[in-house]
Amino acid sequence: MSDKPKIKVATAWLGGCSGCHMSFLDLDERLIELSKLVEFTASPITDVKEIPEVDVGIIEGAVCNEENEHVLRTMRSRCKVLVALGDCAITGNVPALRNPFILEEVMARGFVETESTQVGVVPDPTIVPRLLKRVRPIQEFVQVDVHIPGCPPNADTIWYALTELLAGRAPNWDERTLSYD
Ligand code: SF4
């Protein structure tokens, strides 16, 4: 076994569907190979929830609310390389579909007018994080070093990006044909 210290990685999901993390789990047996080189710290798929100082921070999802912004800024301040995983982080994508609507209408639709709701109340922001007026991609808040496109990026795409990063290179999307299967 190598004496080289493992690369520390943290991941977080902001406003997203968790599909990018599920796609990451689709690495399947390659996760075992990865675990020899990488130490996973805070992540929705581990029990560590406080983001420590890490080499690589991976963000899924767009910035939809105040908590998302806080998590993103914390991750940026504690990682050397920040990776935007998936189209929601990169462009806003699906969560940004609410941007043409007035925020109060969005809240009413979600918490009061939904067909299955019997007594609906818009929750207090001390209970549910306050929504931002617009959903925005993460690079509108912090510097992003690497983008992994796709909705979700498939496991092969994630593997390519991670192995390039582990080799000390940025993934070169101009030279790689993305597959979306
Ligand atoms: Fe889900 Fe697609 Fe957004 Fe990933 S990019 S969080 S799969 S909607």
GROMACS .gro file of C-alpha atoms and ligand atoms in nm:
model
  189
    1MET     CA    1   0.000   0.000   0.000
    2SER     CA    2   0.124   0.350  -0.090
    3ASP     CA    3   0.242   0.584   0.189
    4LYS     CA    4   0.112   0.878  -0.010
    5PRO     CA    5  -0.151   1.065   0.192
    6LYS     CA    6  -0.499   1.030   0.054
    7ILE     CA    7  -0.665   1.318  -0.127
    8LYS     CA    8  -0.937   1.459   0.098
    9VAL     CA    9  -1.272   1.514  -0.071
   10ALA     CA   10  -1.598   1.664   0.054
   11THR     CA   11  -1.924   1.681  -0.137
   12ALA     CA   12  -2.248   1.871  -0.082
   13TRP     CA   13  -2.577   1.904  -0.257
   14LEU     CA   14  -2.755   2.236  -0.274
   15GLY     CA   15  -3.071   2.284  -0.482
   16GLY     CA   16  -3.071   1.965  -0.686
   17CYS     CA   17  -3.246   1.630  -0.708
   18SER     CA   18  -2.954   1.420  -0.572
   19GLY     CA   19  -2.926   1.258  -0.916
   20CYS     CA   20  -2.566   1.372  -0.955
   21HIS     CA   21  -2.469   1.200  -0.630
   22MET     CA   22  -2.662   0.890  -0.740
   23SER     CA   23  -2.465   0.896  -1.064
   24PHE     CA   24  -2.147   0.919  -0.857
   25LEU     CA   25  -2.255   0.601  -0.675
   26ASP     CA   26  -2.294   0.442  -1.020
   27LEU     CA   27  -1.913   0.427  -1.025
   28ASP     CA   28  -1.986   0.091  -0.858
   29GLU     CA   29  -1.669  -0.116  -0.822
   30ARG     CA   30  -1.458   0.183  -0.924
   31LEU     CA   31  -1.553   0.332  -0.583
   32ILE     CA   32  -1.327   0.069  -0.424
   33GLU     CA   33  -1.038   0.176  -0.647
   34LEU     CA   34  -1.115   0.538  -0.565
   35SER     CA   35  -1.123   0.473  -0.192
   36LYS     CA   36  -0.756   0.366  -0.206
   37LEU     CA   37  -0.661   0.715  -0.322
   38VAL     CA   38  -0.930   0.934  -0.171
   39GLU     CA   39  -1.067   0.994   0.177
   40PHE     CA   40  -1.430   1.099   0.170
   41THR     CA   41  -1.512   1.340   0.451
   42ALA     CA   42  -1.833   1.543   0.472
   43SER     CA   43  -2.094   1.435   0.220
   44PRO     CA   44  -2.463   1.348   0.198
   45ILE     CA   45  -2.345   0.989   0.150
   46THR     CA   46  -2.128   0.976   0.465
   47ASP     CA   47  -2.206   1.043   0.830
   48VAL     CA   48  -1.968   1.342   0.844
   49LYS     CA   49  -2.171   1.661   0.808
   50GLU     CA   50  -1.920   1.936   0.910
   51ILE     CA   51  -1.701   2.030   0.611
   52PRO     CA   52  -1.331   2.010   0.711
   53GLU     CA   53  -1.031   2.149   0.518
   54VAL     CA   54  -1.013   1.934   0.203
   55ASP     CA   55  -0.827   1.913  -0.127
   56VAL     CA   56  -1.135   1.881  -0.346
   57GLY     CA   57  -1.487   2.008  -0.283
   58ILE     CA   58  -1.767   1.883  -0.508
   59ILE     CA   59  -2.096   2.069  -0.531
   60GLU     CA   60  -2.420   1.938  -0.680
   61GLY     CA   61  -2.714   2.172  -0.731
   62ALA     CA   62  -2.787   2.539  -0.775
   63VAL     CA   63  -2.807   2.810  -0.510
   64CYS     CA   64  -3.177   2.836  -0.427
   65ASN     CA   65  -3.182   2.954  -0.065
   66GLU     CA   66  -2.973   3.114   0.209
   67GLU     CA   67  -2.856   2.781   0.345
   68ASN     CA   68  -2.732   2.674  -0.002
   69GLU     CA   69  -2.528   2.994  -0.022
   70HIS     CA   70  -2.380   2.936   0.324
   71VAL     CA   71  -2.283   2.575   0.244
   72LEU     CA   72  -2.129   2.681  -0.088
   73ARG     CA   73  -1.922   2.961   0.066
   74THR     CA   74  -1.809   2.728   0.348
   75MET     CA   75  -1.703   2.463   0.095
   76ARG     CA   76  -1.516   2.723  -0.114
   77SER     CA   77  -1.329   2.854   0.190
   78ARG     CA   78  -1.224   2.501   0.294
   79CYS     CA   79  -1.123   2.339  -0.037
   80LYS     CA   80  -0.833   2.391  -0.275
   81VAL     CA   81  -1.020   2.284  -0.589
   82LEU     CA   82  -1.394   2.340  -0.626
   83VAL     CA   83  -1.585   2.119  -0.869
   84ALA     CA   84  -1.932   2.199  -1.005
   85LEU     CA   85  -2.097   1.858  -1.054
   86GLY     CA   86  -2.386   1.865  -1.300
   87ASP     CA   87  -2.591   2.118  -1.489
   88CYS     CA   88  -2.781   2.259  -1.189
   89ALA     CA   89  -2.453   2.372  -1.031
   90ILE     CA   90  -2.322   2.498  -1.365
   91THR     CA   91  -2.629   2.675  -1.511
   92GLY     CA   92  -2.915   2.663  -1.258
   93ASN     CA   93  -3.089   2.410  -1.484
   94VAL     CA   94  -3.411   2.260  -1.342
   95PRO     CA   95  -3.437   2.459  -1.014
   96ALA     CA   96  -3.394   2.782  -1.213
   97LEU     CA   97  -3.724   2.712  -1.392
   98ARG     CA   98  -3.887   2.904  -1.108
   99ASN     CA   99  -3.699   3.224  -1.192
  100PRO     CA  100  -3.968   3.375  -1.420
  101PHE     CA  101  -4.221   3.358  -1.132
  102ILE     CA  102  -4.268   3.592  -0.836
  103LEU     CA  103  -4.127   3.438  -0.519
  104GLU     CA  104  -4.451   3.476  -0.320
  105GLU     CA  105  -4.639   3.291  -0.595
  106VAL     CA  106  -4.383   3.010  -0.587
  107MET     CA  107  -4.418   2.975  -0.208
  108ALA     CA  108  -4.798   2.980  -0.227
  109ARG     CA  109  -4.799   2.719  -0.503
  110GLY     CA  110  -4.559   2.494  -0.311
  111PHE     CA  111  -4.707   2.518   0.039
  112VAL     CA  112  -5.069   2.632   0.007
  113GLU     CA  113  -5.218   2.556  -0.334
  114THR     CA  114  -5.079   2.208  -0.400
  115GLU     CA  115  -5.370   1.974  -0.475
  116SER     CA  116  -5.286   1.738  -0.186
  117THR     CA  117  -5.256   2.019   0.071
  118GLN     CA  118  -5.548   2.054   0.313
  119VAL     CA  119  -5.440   2.338   0.544
  120GLY     CA  120  -5.141   2.503   0.385
  121VAL     CA  121  -4.916   2.762   0.545
  122VAL     CA  122  -4.605   2.926   0.401
  123PRO     CA  123  -4.339   2.822   0.655
  124ASP     CA  124  -4.145   3.067   0.867
  125PRO     CA  125  -3.784   3.113   0.741
  126THR     CA  126  -3.660   3.002   1.086
  127ILE     CA  127  -3.800   2.658   1.000
  128VAL     CA  128  -3.727   2.636   0.626
  129PRO     CA  129  -3.429   2.828   0.479
  130ARG     CA  130  -3.538   3.151   0.308
  131LEU     CA  131  -3.549   3.124  -0.072
  132LEU     CA  132  -3.338   3.366  -0.273
  133LYS     CA  133  -3.527   3.577  -0.526
  134ARG     CA  134  -3.358   3.393  -0.812
  135VAL     CA  135  -3.196   3.052  -0.841
  136ARG     CA  136  -2.836   3.101  -0.953
  137PRO     CA  137  -2.546   2.878  -1.059
  138ILE     CA  138  -2.261   2.846  -0.815
  139GLN     CA  139  -2.007   3.044  -1.017
  140GLU     CA  140  -2.219   3.356  -0.960
  141PHE     CA  141  -2.112   3.332  -0.592
  142VAL     CA  142  -1.765   3.178  -0.583
  143GLN     CA  143  -1.478   3.081  -0.809
  144VAL     CA  144  -1.527   2.737  -0.965
  145ASP     CA  145  -1.221   2.546  -1.086
  146VAL     CA  146  -1.368   2.245  -1.266
  147HIS     CA  147  -1.706   2.181  -1.431
  148ILE     CA  148  -1.850   1.833  -1.488
  149PRO     CA  149  -2.146   1.882  -1.725
  150GLY     CA  150  -2.453   1.663  -1.761
  151CYS     CA  151  -2.793   1.606  -1.600
  152PRO     CA  152  -2.667   1.402  -1.442
  153PRO     CA  153  -2.312   1.350  -1.565
  154ASN     CA  154  -2.292   0.974  -1.614
  155ALA     CA  155  -2.052   0.760  -1.412
  156ASP     CA  156  -1.796   0.742  -1.694
  157THR     CA  157  -1.789   1.120  -1.720
  158ILE     CA  158  -1.745   1.156  -1.343
  159TRP     CA  159  -1.474   0.891  -1.345
  160TYR     CA  160  -1.288   1.070  -1.625
  161ALA     CA  161  -1.301   1.401  -1.438
  162LEU     CA  162  -1.193   1.253  -1.105
  163THR     CA  163  -0.906   1.051  -1.248
  164GLU     CA  164  -0.781   1.357  -1.435
  165LEU     CA  165  -0.792   1.559  -1.113
  166LEU     CA  166  -0.610   1.283  -0.925
  167ALA     CA  167  -0.343   1.292  -1.197
  168GLY     CA  168  -0.304   1.664  -1.134
  169ARG     CA  169  -0.479   1.773  -1.455
  170ALA     CA  170  -0.802   1.958  -1.529
  171PRO     CA  171  -1.045   1.753  -1.740
  172ASN     CA  172  -1.032   1.857  -2.105
  173TRP     CA  173  -1.388   1.851  -2.237
  174ASP     CA  174  -1.275   1.966  -2.583
  175GLU     CA  175  -1.092   1.638  -2.628
  176ARG     CA  176  -1.357   1.414  -2.482
  177THR     CA  177  -1.691   1.325  -2.635
  178LEU     CA  178  -1.954   1.340  -2.366
  179SER     CA  179  -2.200   1.054  -2.353
  180TYR     CA  180  -2.539   1.093  -2.195
  181ASP     CA  181  -2.654   0.731  -2.169
  182SF4    FE1  182  -3.058   1.642  -1.067
  182SF4    FE2  183  -2.979   1.692  -1.318
  182SF4    FE3  184  -2.959   1.880  -1.133
  182SF4    FE4  185  -2.795   1.670  -1.120
  182SF4     S1  186  -2.798   1.825  -1.282
  182SF4     S2  187  -2.907   1.763  -0.947
  182SF4     S3  188  -2.934   1.507  -1.198
  182SF4     S4  189  -3.151   1.787  -1.208
   0.00000   0.00000   0.00000
